[in-house]
Amino acid sequence: RYKDKPVPREIIDRIIDAAHSSPTGTGRRAIGVIVIDNPKTLATLSELVYQEYEGLEKYLKNPIARFFIKRQVKRRKGNEMLRTLLDFVMPGMHWYIRWYREGKSDEILRDCPALMLFHSPIYEPMSAYNCVIAAFHAIMMAQVMGIGTCFNDLIPQVCFRGPIRNLLGLSDDREVYASITMGYSKYQFKRMPPRKLAEVRYLK
């Protein structure tokens, strides 16, 4: 969660500079960044995202509609994104939608005062990876600047939909592949949570 405090654009610009310096798989500089720090625009985007997921949840229950939705997502996003949507995103979104409509919480934006979307040409090689790498460069710089972030994979999944594309002013030849919410953290970590890799091996 984030404090009700805007992030100065001077700081946002520093964070964007870090994203600009990120490496890409092809060496081309094709990544674009969209920043939303207007509360009304953030609220509009959040509502549109929830509407899209509500529609998806409804139509995925219909076998015929499910077939066409899967084909469209697979064509634009690929098999990996399709599996993520069906196996990970939608089960959680069922509850997120309910809490949002009940006025309890917005689990997509989590009260963030700023949002960054990273986009790239659809047919650019390594485009999704390039955007994710740029996003993590931004996350690391944000940490240095005292800004909290959260890598958000819920928004890019539906940015290909017309109403959201229109709000973002995103051209048809580009796709959003990564997004991060950011702001001043409402809660501070007391200690680093314990995390370990599943496996580490040195080959002889």
Short mmCIF file of C-alpha atoms in Angstrom, two decimals:
data_model
loop_
_atom_site.label_atom_id
_atom_site.label_comp_id
_atom_site.label_asym_id
_atom_site.label_seq_id
_atom_site.Cartn_x
_atom_site.Cartn_y
_atom_site.Cartn_z
CA ARG A 1 0.00 0.00 0.00
CA TYR A 2 1.02 3.61 -0.54
CA LYS A 3 0.69 6.85 1.37
CA ASP A 4 -1.69 9.53 0.09
CA LYS A 5 1.23 11.58 -1.18
CA PRO A 6 2.14 12.35 -4.81
CA VAL A 7 5.52 11.43 -6.24
CA PRO A 8 7.28 14.55 -7.60
CA ARG A 9 7.84 14.40 -11.34
CA GLU A 10 11.51 15.23 -10.82
CA ILE A 11 11.84 11.88 -9.05
CA ILE A 12 9.74 10.10 -11.67
CA ASP A 13 12.03 11.50 -14.38
CA ARG A 14 15.09 10.11 -12.57
CA ILE A 15 13.41 6.73 -12.42
CA ILE A 16 12.60 6.88 -16.14
CA ASP A 17 16.24 7.74 -16.89
CA ALA A 18 17.24 4.47 -15.24
CA ALA A 19 14.74 2.58 -17.40
CA HIS A 20 16.14 4.27 -20.52
CA SER A 21 19.62 2.94 -19.69
CA SER A 22 18.45 -0.68 -19.52
CA PRO A 23 19.87 -3.15 -22.07
CA THR A 24 17.72 -4.77 -24.75
CA GLY A 25 17.97 -8.08 -26.55
CA THR A 26 18.37 -6.45 -29.96
CA GLY A 27 20.20 -3.24 -29.07
CA ARG A 28 17.33 -1.18 -30.47
CA ARG A 29 15.70 1.53 -28.38
CA ALA A 30 12.04 0.70 -28.99
CA ILE A 31 10.65 0.77 -25.44
CA GLY A 32 8.14 3.47 -24.54
CA VAL A 33 6.96 4.52 -21.08
CA ILE A 34 3.54 5.89 -20.14
CA VAL A 35 3.30 7.59 -16.75
CA ILE A 36 -0.05 8.17 -15.06
CA ASP A 37 0.04 10.33 -11.93
CA ASN A 38 -3.34 12.05 -12.20
CA PRO A 39 -5.70 10.57 -9.57
CA LYS A 40 -8.75 10.85 -11.83
CA THR A 41 -6.99 9.12 -14.72
CA LEU A 42 -5.76 6.38 -12.39
CA ALA A 43 -9.31 5.85 -11.12
CA THR A 44 -10.63 5.71 -14.70
CA LEU A 45 -7.99 3.17 -15.70
CA SER A 46 -8.71 1.05 -12.64
CA GLU A 47 -12.43 0.97 -13.43
CA LEU A 48 -11.74 -0.02 -17.05
CA VAL A 49 -9.39 -2.79 -15.97
CA TYR A 50 -11.98 -4.21 -13.58
CA GLN A 51 -14.64 -4.02 -16.28
CA GLU A 52 -12.43 -6.02 -18.64
CA TYR A 53 -11.79 -8.70 -16.05
CA GLU A 54 -15.47 -8.85 -15.16
CA GLY A 55 -16.24 -9.45 -18.82
CA LEU A 56 -13.50 -12.06 -19.10
CA GLU A 57 -14.75 -13.91 -16.05
CA LYS A 58 -18.26 -13.98 -17.50
CA TYR A 59 -17.31 -15.01 -21.02
CA LEU A 60 -14.77 -17.65 -19.98
CA LYS A 61 -17.68 -19.60 -18.50
CA ASN A 62 -19.14 -19.94 -22.01
CA PRO A 63 -17.27 -22.64 -24.03
CA ILE A 64 -17.72 -20.85 -27.37
CA ALA A 65 -16.73 -17.44 -26.03
CA ARG A 66 -13.84 -19.05 -24.17
CA PHE A 67 -12.47 -20.47 -27.44
CA PHE A 68 -12.40 -17.07 -29.17
CA ILE A 69 -10.98 -15.24 -26.14
CA LYS A 70 -8.18 -17.79 -25.81
CA ARG A 71 -7.39 -17.48 -29.51
CA GLN A 72 -7.26 -13.67 -29.36
CA VAL A 73 -5.06 -13.58 -26.26
CA LYS A 74 -2.76 -16.26 -27.68
CA ARG A 75 -2.39 -14.36 -30.95
CA ARG A 76 -1.47 -11.06 -29.30
CA LYS A 77 0.29 -12.24 -26.16
CA GLY A 78 1.48 -15.80 -26.76
CA ASN A 79 1.04 -19.13 -24.97
CA GLU A 80 2.86 -18.04 -21.83
CA MET A 81 0.59 -15.04 -21.28
CA LEU A 82 -2.47 -17.19 -21.99
CA ARG A 83 -1.48 -19.71 -19.32
CA THR A 84 -0.77 -16.91 -16.86
CA LEU A 85 -4.18 -15.38 -17.50
CA LEU A 86 -6.14 -18.62 -17.10
CA ASP A 87 -4.20 -20.33 -14.31
CA PHE A 88 -3.00 -17.43 -12.16
CA VAL A 89 -4.70 -14.12 -12.93
CA MET A 90 -8.37 -15.06 -13.17
CA PRO A 91 -8.66 -17.11 -9.95
CA GLY A 92 -7.38 -14.14 -7.93
CA MET A 93 -9.32 -11.58 -9.93
CA HIS A 94 -12.58 -13.22 -8.88
CA TRP A 95 -11.97 -11.93 -5.36
CA TYR A 96 -10.36 -8.64 -6.42
CA ILE A 97 -13.46 -7.75 -8.43
CA ARG A 98 -15.72 -8.58 -5.50
CA TRP A 99 -13.72 -6.47 -3.03
CA TYR A 100 -13.54 -3.57 -5.50
CA ARG A 101 -17.30 -3.57 -6.16
CA GLU A 102 -17.98 -3.76 -2.42
CA GLY A 103 -15.77 -0.69 -1.91
CA LYS A 104 -13.32 -2.57 0.31
CA SER A 105 -10.12 -2.23 -1.69
CA ASP A 106 -8.52 -1.78 -5.09
CA GLU A 107 -6.09 -4.68 -5.31
CA ILE A 108 -4.91 -3.66 -8.78
CA LEU A 109 -3.56 -0.16 -8.08
CA ARG A 110 -3.43 -0.45 -4.27
CA ASP A 111 -3.87 3.31 -3.81
CA CYS A 112 -0.75 4.13 -5.82
CA PRO A 113 -0.19 7.82 -6.72
CA ALA A 114 1.73 6.91 -9.88
CA LEU A 115 1.81 4.13 -12.44
CA MET A 116 4.35 3.32 -15.16
CA LEU A 117 3.47 1.26 -18.23
CA PHE A 118 6.22 -0.09 -20.48
CA HIS A 119 5.32 -0.77 -24.10
CA SER A 120 7.07 -1.90 -27.25
CA PRO A 121 6.23 -2.77 -30.87
CA ILE A 122 4.30 -6.04 -31.08
CA TYR A 123 6.66 -7.61 -33.61
CA GLU A 124 9.87 -6.36 -31.98
CA PRO A 125 12.05 -9.36 -31.02
CA MET A 126 12.35 -9.83 -27.25
CA SER A 127 9.85 -7.02 -26.67
CA ALA A 128 8.28 -8.48 -23.53
CA TYR A 129 11.66 -9.26 -21.96
CA ASN A 130 12.98 -5.82 -22.86
CA CYS A 131 10.06 -4.12 -21.13
CA VAL A 132 10.44 -6.26 -18.01
CA ILE A 133 14.16 -5.49 -17.80
CA ALA A 134 13.44 -1.76 -18.18
CA ALA A 135 10.78 -1.99 -15.47
CA PHE A 136 13.21 -3.60 -13.04
CA HIS A 137 15.82 -0.93 -13.72
CA ALA A 138 13.12 1.58 -12.80
CA ILE A 139 12.28 -0.39 -9.65
CA MET A 140 15.90 -0.38 -8.50
CA MET A 141 16.25 3.37 -9.05
CA ALA A 142 12.96 3.98 -7.25
CA GLN A 143 14.33 2.09 -4.25
CA VAL A 144 17.39 4.34 -4.23
CA MET A 145 15.11 7.40 -4.39
CA GLY A 146 13.03 6.21 -1.44
CA ILE A 147 10.02 5.25 -3.57
CA GLY A 148 8.18 1.98 -3.08
CA THR A 149 7.12 -0.06 -6.11
CA CYS A 150 5.19 -3.16 -7.04
CA PHE A 151 5.61 -5.07 -10.29
CA ASN A 152 2.04 -5.39 -11.58
CA ASP A 153 1.17 -8.03 -14.18
CA LEU A 154 -2.59 -7.55 -14.00
CA ILE A 155 -2.77 -4.37 -16.07
CA PRO A 156 -0.71 -5.41 -19.14
CA GLN A 157 -2.92 -8.47 -19.63
CA VAL A 158 -5.88 -6.30 -20.70
CA CYS A 159 -4.17 -3.28 -22.27
CA PHE A 160 -4.90 -4.66 -25.74
CA ARG A 161 -8.59 -3.90 -25.22
CA GLY A 162 -10.04 -0.89 -27.04
CA PRO A 163 -11.23 1.32 -24.14
CA ILE A 164 -7.89 0.99 -22.34
CA ARG A 165 -5.85 1.53 -25.51
CA ASN A 166 -7.85 4.69 -26.18
CA LEU A 167 -7.27 5.99 -22.66
CA LEU A 168 -3.54 5.33 -22.96
CA GLY A 169 -3.28 6.67 -26.50
CA LEU A 170 -1.52 3.44 -27.47
CA SER A 171 -1.08 2.79 -31.19
CA ASP A 172 -2.19 -0.53 -32.71
CA ASP A 173 1.38 -1.64 -33.42
CA ARG A 174 2.41 -1.49 -29.75
CA GLU A 175 1.62 -3.55 -26.68
CA VAL A 176 2.07 -2.98 -22.96
CA TYR A 177 4.26 -5.74 -21.53
CA ALA A 178 5.07 -4.50 -18.03
CA SER A 179 3.78 -2.08 -15.42
CA ILE A 180 4.77 -0.93 -11.96
CA THR A 181 2.80 0.93 -9.32
CA MET A 182 4.82 3.38 -7.26
CA GLY A 183 4.58 5.75 -4.34
CA TYR A 184 5.74 6.34 -0.81
CA SER A 185 5.33 3.04 1.03
CA LYS A 186 2.66 3.04 3.70
CA TYR A 187 4.36 0.18 5.53
CA GLN A 188 8.06 -0.46 6.04
CA PHE A 189 9.79 -3.83 6.10
CA LYS A 190 11.23 -4.68 9.50
CA ARG A 191 13.53 -7.23 7.89
CA MET A 192 14.13 -8.88 4.55
CA PRO A 193 11.70 -11.78 3.99
CA PRO A 194 13.58 -15.10 3.69
CA ARG A 195 13.76 -16.24 0.08
CA LYS A 196 15.77 -18.99 -1.53
CA LEU A 197 16.19 -20.17 -5.09
CA ALA A 198 14.66 -23.54 -5.87
CA GLU A 199 18.05 -24.90 -6.88
CA VAL A 200 21.68 -23.85 -7.35
CA ARG A 201 24.13 -26.23 -9.05
CA TYR A 202 27.67 -25.94 -10.34
CA LEU A 203 28.36 -28.27 -13.26
CA LYS A 204 31.79 -29.89 -13.50
#
